[in-house]
Short mmCIF file of C-alpha atoms and ligand atoms in Angstrom, two decimals:
data_model
loop_
_atom_site.label_atom_id
_atom_site.label_comp_id
_atom_site.label_asym_id
_atom_site.label_seq_id
_atom_site.Cartn_x
_atom_site.Cartn_y
_atom_site.Cartn_z
CA MET I 9 83.27 152.29 52.88
CA ALA I 10 86.94 152.01 52.06
CA ASP I 11 87.49 150.61 55.53
CA LYS I 12 84.51 148.10 55.02
CA SER I 13 85.77 146.55 51.94
CA LYS I 14 89.36 146.57 53.55
CA ARG I 15 88.14 144.48 56.13
CA LYS I 16 86.09 142.29 53.68
CA LYS I 17 89.28 141.18 52.21
CA CYS I 18 90.96 140.39 55.32
CA LEU I 19 91.23 136.61 55.96
CA ARG I 20 91.56 135.32 59.65
CA VAL I 21 93.30 131.93 59.69
CA LYS I 22 94.56 129.50 62.54
CA ILE I 23 97.59 127.74 62.50
CA ILE I 24 98.71 125.18 65.06
CA SER I 25 102.48 123.46 65.38
CA MET I 26 102.70 119.99 66.44
CA GLY I 27 105.40 117.35 67.10
CA ASN I 28 107.45 116.27 70.10
CA ALA I 29 109.25 118.31 72.54
CA GLU I 30 112.57 119.82 71.22
CA CYS I 31 112.06 119.09 67.54
CA GLY I 32 112.08 122.81 67.00
CA LYS I 33 108.54 124.10 66.36
CA SER I 34 109.03 127.42 68.27
CA CYS I 35 112.45 127.90 66.45
CA ILE I 36 110.57 127.62 63.06
CA ILE I 37 108.06 130.09 63.99
CA LYS I 38 110.20 132.52 65.52
CA ARG I 39 112.54 132.30 62.34
CA TYR I 40 109.76 133.04 60.31
CA CYS I 41 108.42 135.97 62.31
CA GLU I 42 111.32 137.43 63.83
CA ARG I 43 113.87 136.17 61.43
CA ARG I 44 116.08 135.21 64.39
CA PHE I 45 117.41 131.87 66.04
CA VAL I 46 117.77 130.96 69.71
CA SER I 47 120.03 128.20 70.21
CA LYS I 48 119.21 127.64 73.72
CA TYR I 49 115.97 125.34 74.43
CA LEU I 50 113.39 127.17 76.26
CA PRO I 51 110.54 124.68 76.38
CA THR I 52 106.84 126.10 75.61
CA VAL I 53 104.85 126.05 78.41
CA GLY I 54 101.43 124.91 77.28
CA ILE I 55 100.90 127.12 74.36
CA ASP I 56 102.63 130.29 72.74
CA TYR I 57 100.20 132.47 70.88
CA GLY I 58 101.03 135.00 68.37
CA VAL I 59 99.40 136.85 65.47
CA THR I 60 101.02 138.16 62.33
CA LYS I 61 99.66 139.75 59.02
CA VAL I 62 100.89 138.66 55.45
CA HIS I 63 99.51 139.44 52.01
CA VAL I 64 99.21 136.88 49.24
CA LYS I 65 98.22 138.30 46.04
CA ASP I 66 95.44 140.90 46.80
CA LYS I 67 94.36 139.36 50.28
CA GLU I 68 95.52 140.25 53.67
CA LEU I 69 95.82 137.71 55.98
CA LYS I 70 95.50 137.81 59.59
CA VAL I 71 97.40 134.72 60.77
CA ASN I 72 96.93 133.32 64.25
CA ILE I 73 99.62 131.03 65.43
CA PHE I 74 99.07 128.76 68.22
CA ASP I 75 102.42 127.20 69.17
CA MET I 76 102.08 124.01 71.00
CA ALA I 77 104.29 122.46 73.81
CA GLY I 78 105.42 118.79 72.54
CA HIS I 79 105.53 117.41 75.77
CA PRO I 80 103.09 114.95 77.10
CA TYR I 81 102.69 116.68 80.25
CA PHE I 82 100.59 119.43 78.35
CA PHE I 83 98.28 116.94 76.63
CA GLU I 84 95.05 118.42 78.16
CA VAL I 85 96.34 122.19 77.13
CA ARG I 86 96.83 121.22 73.67
CA ASN I 87 93.37 119.56 73.50
CA GLU I 88 91.65 123.08 73.95
CA PHE I 89 93.56 124.20 70.92
CA TYR I 90 93.16 121.84 67.87
CA LYS I 91 89.34 122.65 67.06
CA ASP I 92 89.02 125.18 63.89
CA ALA I 93 92.71 124.82 62.95
CA GLN I 94 93.13 125.37 59.33
CA ALA I 95 96.54 124.43 59.16
CA ALA I 96 99.37 122.65 60.91
CA LEU I 97 103.07 122.67 60.96
CA LEU I 98 103.73 119.03 61.80
CA VAL I 99 107.53 119.05 62.88
CA TYR I 100 110.16 116.16 63.27
CA ASP I 101 113.51 116.40 64.09
CA ALA I 102 115.56 114.58 61.25
CA CYS I 103 118.31 113.77 63.52
CA ASP I 104 115.87 111.84 65.95
CA ARG I 105 114.11 108.83 64.61
CA LYS I 106 111.63 108.84 67.57
CA SER I 107 110.21 112.27 66.53
CA PHE I 108 109.66 110.80 62.97
CA GLU I 109 108.04 107.82 64.38
CA SER I 110 105.60 109.92 66.58
CA LEU I 111 103.98 111.87 63.55
CA ASP I 112 100.98 109.15 63.56
CA LEU I 113 100.37 109.95 67.25
CA TRP I 114 100.34 113.57 66.63
CA LEU I 115 97.68 113.00 63.98
CA GLN I 116 95.81 110.73 66.26
CA GLU I 117 95.77 113.23 68.92
CA MET I 118 94.59 116.10 66.87
CA GLY I 119 91.96 113.63 65.37
CA LYS I 120 90.26 113.31 68.54
CA GLN I 121 89.30 117.06 68.44
CA GLN I 122 89.21 118.10 64.95
CA LEU I 123 88.74 116.18 61.52
CA VAL I 124 92.41 115.83 60.27
CA ASP I 125 90.96 115.61 56.69
CA ASP I 126 89.86 119.46 57.30
CA VAL I 127 93.64 120.60 58.22
CA VAL I 128 95.97 121.30 55.65
CA VAL I 129 99.19 119.90 56.98
CA PHE I 130 102.51 121.00 56.27
CA VAL I 131 105.31 118.37 57.38
CA CYS I 132 108.64 119.86 58.34
CA ALA I 133 111.84 117.57 58.60
CA ASN I 134 113.62 120.26 61.00
CA LYS I 135 117.44 120.62 61.99
CA VAL I 136 118.46 119.36 58.53
CA ASP I 137 121.49 121.77 59.28
CA MET I 138 123.10 119.39 61.92
CA GLY I 139 124.65 116.72 59.60
CA LYS I 140 123.61 114.24 61.83
CA ARG I 141 120.31 113.32 60.54
CA VAL I 142 118.86 109.55 60.82
CA VAL I 143 115.72 110.01 58.84
CA ASP I 144 116.64 110.71 55.38
CA ARG I 145 114.79 112.95 52.76
CA LEU I 146 112.95 109.87 50.96
CA GLU I 147 111.79 108.40 54.33
CA GLY I 148 109.79 111.90 55.01
CA GLN I 149 108.49 112.40 51.63
CA LEU I 150 107.08 108.82 51.49
CA TRP I 151 105.33 109.30 54.94
CA SER I 152 104.13 112.92 54.09
CA GLN I 153 103.13 112.56 50.61
CA GLY I 154 101.35 109.07 51.40
CA LYS I 155 99.30 110.83 53.49
CA GLY I 156 98.58 113.65 51.02
CA PHE I 157 100.82 116.16 53.15
CA SER I 158 103.30 118.79 51.62
CA TYR I 159 106.86 118.08 52.85
CA TYR I 160 109.60 120.36 53.72
CA GLU I 161 113.20 120.13 54.77
CA THR I 162 113.89 123.02 57.33
CA SER I 163 116.36 124.55 59.61
CA ALA I 164 115.50 127.14 61.90
CA ALA I 165 119.11 127.71 62.45
CA THR I 166 120.06 128.57 58.90
CA GLY I 167 116.49 129.72 57.70
CA GLU I 168 116.52 126.88 55.12
CA GLY I 169 112.98 126.18 53.87
CA ILE I 170 111.45 128.44 56.23
CA THR I 171 110.09 131.14 53.99
CA GLU I 172 108.93 128.58 51.66
CA VAL I 173 106.98 126.43 54.08
CA PHE I 174 105.04 129.53 55.23
CA GLN I 175 104.66 130.96 51.79
CA ASP I 176 103.08 127.84 50.51
CA LEU I 177 100.81 127.14 53.58
CA PHE I 178 99.55 130.78 53.12
CA GLU I 179 98.89 130.39 49.69
CA GLN I 180 96.90 127.25 50.13
CA LEU I 181 94.70 128.67 52.63
CA VAL I 182 93.99 131.71 50.22
CA LYS I 183 92.96 128.80 47.70
CA LEU I 184 91.07 127.16 50.20
CA SER I 185 89.31 130.28 51.21
CA GLU I 186 88.40 130.82 47.19
CA CYS I 187 86.66 127.60 47.51
CA ASP I 188 84.37 128.46 50.44
CA GLY I 189 86.67 126.55 52.72
CA LYS I 190 86.48 122.99 50.99
CA ARG I 191 89.97 121.32 50.02
CA THR I 192 90.32 121.04 46.70
CA ILE I 193 92.54 118.34 46.89
CA PRO I 194 91.00 115.14 47.40
CA THR I 195 91.23 113.90 51.22
CA VAL I 196 92.95 110.71 51.05
CA THR I 197 95.23 110.97 47.85
CA PRO I 198 98.31 109.05 48.73
CA GLY I 199 98.96 108.14 45.03
CA PHE I 200 100.64 104.96 46.15
CA THR I 201 100.24 102.06 48.63
CA LYS I 202 101.88 100.78 51.84
CA ASP I 203 103.23 97.84 50.03
CA GLN I 204 104.92 100.24 47.34
CA VAL I 205 106.29 102.17 50.33
CA ASP I 206 107.58 99.12 52.46
CA ALA I 207 109.20 97.87 49.22
CA ILE I 208 111.05 101.20 48.34
CA LEU I 209 112.35 101.27 51.96
CA ARG I 210 113.68 97.67 52.11
CA LEU I 211 115.51 97.95 48.84
CA LYS I 212 116.95 101.27 49.96
CA ASN I 213 117.90 99.99 53.40
CA GLY I 214 118.27 96.65 53.13
CA ARG I 215 121.70 95.13 54.23
CA ASP I 216 122.46 92.95 51.53
CA ASN I 217 120.68 91.69 48.34
CA TYR I 218 119.04 88.85 50.02
CA GLU I 219 117.44 91.37 52.31
CA LYS I 220 116.48 94.06 49.78
CA LEU I 221 114.75 91.32 47.68
CA GLY I 222 113.04 89.91 51.09
CA VAL I 223 114.28 86.41 50.50
CA HIS I 224 116.43 83.86 52.66
CA TYR I 225 120.29 83.25 52.09
CA THR I 226 119.15 79.31 50.97
CA ALA I 227 116.41 80.91 48.29
CA SER I 228 116.55 78.93 45.07
CA ARG I 229 116.78 80.69 41.64
CA ASP I 230 113.02 80.20 41.29
CA ASP I 231 112.39 81.94 44.59
CA ILE I 232 114.63 84.86 43.77
CA ASN I 233 112.55 85.23 40.51
CA LYS I 234 109.34 85.14 42.11
CA ALA I 235 110.29 87.64 44.84
CA TYR I 236 111.65 89.84 41.89
CA ARG I 237 108.57 89.66 39.72
CA LYS I 238 106.19 90.36 42.78
CA LEU I 239 108.25 93.64 43.30
CA ALA I 240 108.73 94.18 39.86
CA VAL I 241 104.82 94.63 39.40
CA ILE I 242 104.47 97.09 42.27
CA LEU I 243 107.53 99.05 41.76
CA HIS I 244 107.59 99.40 38.01
CA PRO I 245 108.26 103.19 37.21
CA ASP I 246 105.07 103.17 34.77
CA LYS I 247 102.85 102.17 37.72
CA SER I 248 104.50 103.68 40.98
CA MET I 249 104.01 107.33 41.59
CA ALA I 250 105.93 106.99 44.89
CA PRO I 251 108.85 109.10 45.36
CA GLY I 252 112.38 106.95 44.92
CA SER I 253 110.29 104.28 43.05
CA GLU I 254 112.91 104.38 39.71
CA ASP I 255 115.72 104.22 41.99
CA ALA I 256 114.21 101.11 43.96
CA PHE I 257 113.43 99.57 40.66
CA LYS I 258 117.16 99.67 39.60
CA THR I 259 118.17 98.51 42.86
CA LEU I 260 115.82 95.59 42.34
CA VAL I 261 117.13 94.51 38.91
CA ASN I 262 120.71 94.44 40.19
CA ALA I 263 120.02 92.81 43.20
CA ARG I 264 118.52 90.08 41.16
CA THR I 265 121.08 89.69 38.82
CA ALA I 266 123.68 89.68 41.61
CA LEU I 267 122.01 86.97 43.41
CA LEU I 268 121.29 84.92 40.53
CA ARG I 269 124.88 85.02 39.57
CA ASN I 270 125.76 83.92 43.22
CA LYS I 271 123.31 80.69 42.15
CA GLU I 272 124.96 79.76 39.10
P1 GTP Z 19 108.51 122.41 72.91
O1 GTP Z 19 108.16 123.62 73.11
O2 GTP Z 19 109.19 121.85 74.27
O3 GTP Z 19 107.75 121.23 72.37
O4 GTP Z 19 109.83 122.27 71.72
P2 GTP Z 19 110.02 122.82 70.59
O5 GTP Z 19 109.76 121.97 69.53
O6 GTP Z 19 109.33 124.16 70.31
O7 GTP Z 19 111.60 123.21 70.15
P3 GTP Z 19 112.43 124.55 70.12
O8 GTP Z 19 111.85 125.38 68.82
O9 GTP Z 19 112.47 125.19 71.43
O10 GTP Z 19 113.82 123.96 69.87
C1 GTP Z 19 114.64 123.13 70.54
C2 GTP Z 19 115.83 123.02 70.67
O11 GTP Z 19 116.33 122.54 69.32
C3 GTP Z 19 116.46 124.67 70.89
O12 GTP Z 19 117.81 124.21 71.47
C4 GTP Z 19 116.90 124.89 69.67
O13 GTP Z 19 117.85 126.14 69.39
C5 GTP Z 19 117.18 123.98 68.65
N1 GTP Z 19 116.64 123.71 67.17
C6 GTP Z 19 115.62 124.46 66.88
N2 GTP Z 19 115.50 124.15 65.22
C7 GTP Z 19 116.59 123.84 65.03
C8 GTP Z 19 117.25 123.73 63.70
O14 GTP Z 19 116.70 123.90 62.84
N3 GTP Z 19 118.68 123.39 63.86
C9 GTP Z 19 119.61 123.50 64.94
N4 GTP Z 19 120.75 123.12 64.98
N5 GTP Z 19 118.87 123.33 66.26
C10 GTP Z 19 117.71 123.70 66.12
MG1 MG Z 20 108.29 125.09 71.80
#
């Protein structure tokens, strides 16, 4: 009888890892499960499977982890394992822009086998210890939160962010099980628009004030003011929920002031 109630409390979950080859999926999992880091690259061949037990509040979770190979060669193997995944670690290497730009392709690949809205996705910007990152926090956050996914900065080498991402993942899966597997978070809740994201990134990365405002070097005072007003409407901190809006708004005001001064 005691055994039966114990079994009832045990929740079985399936987690998959996705992301380009060499971005650090296996190392993140190893760091969490075995508390160690291997610096030599040992590519995953097809799938690695592991199981671990964890406790969240009064629940015991039997966690089945399917660690996928990121190499395109293993496409067919991966396709057999997307089905019924409840959570996914979607990993990119913060020092490799291509791995960041591939995130949409990973969602597309999963989407052909499994409804993406049924999977709780945790984005890991990995290798943040390396000191030569090319995708900054803001870009990662904008992409992730724009899709309603949680965003973490991780390092399998130092352990940064690893416990946190798994802890959050398990807690969300328990919450999910308490509502009969239905996501409590609405499926599409970006809270901000693509226009806002594009504007924030342009204001941050634009090489000069003209580029930041999106106007030509020959722009008149009127053109500058028009561009300013358009951006101010979408970026006003009272309106925009997107991370980085406040800084972008300040940059916008400064850029406009500087450009108008030039045109005096
Ligand atoms: P595939 O299995 O081929 O898809 O690759 P993967 O995504 O599983 O990558 P893996 O975990 O094997 O790591 C690839 C390489 O990156 C290895 O040499 C790791 O030691 C290194 N690496 C992984 N994570 C980190 C990290 O956080 N920091 C640093 N400095 N190196 C890392
Ligand atoms: Mg691997």
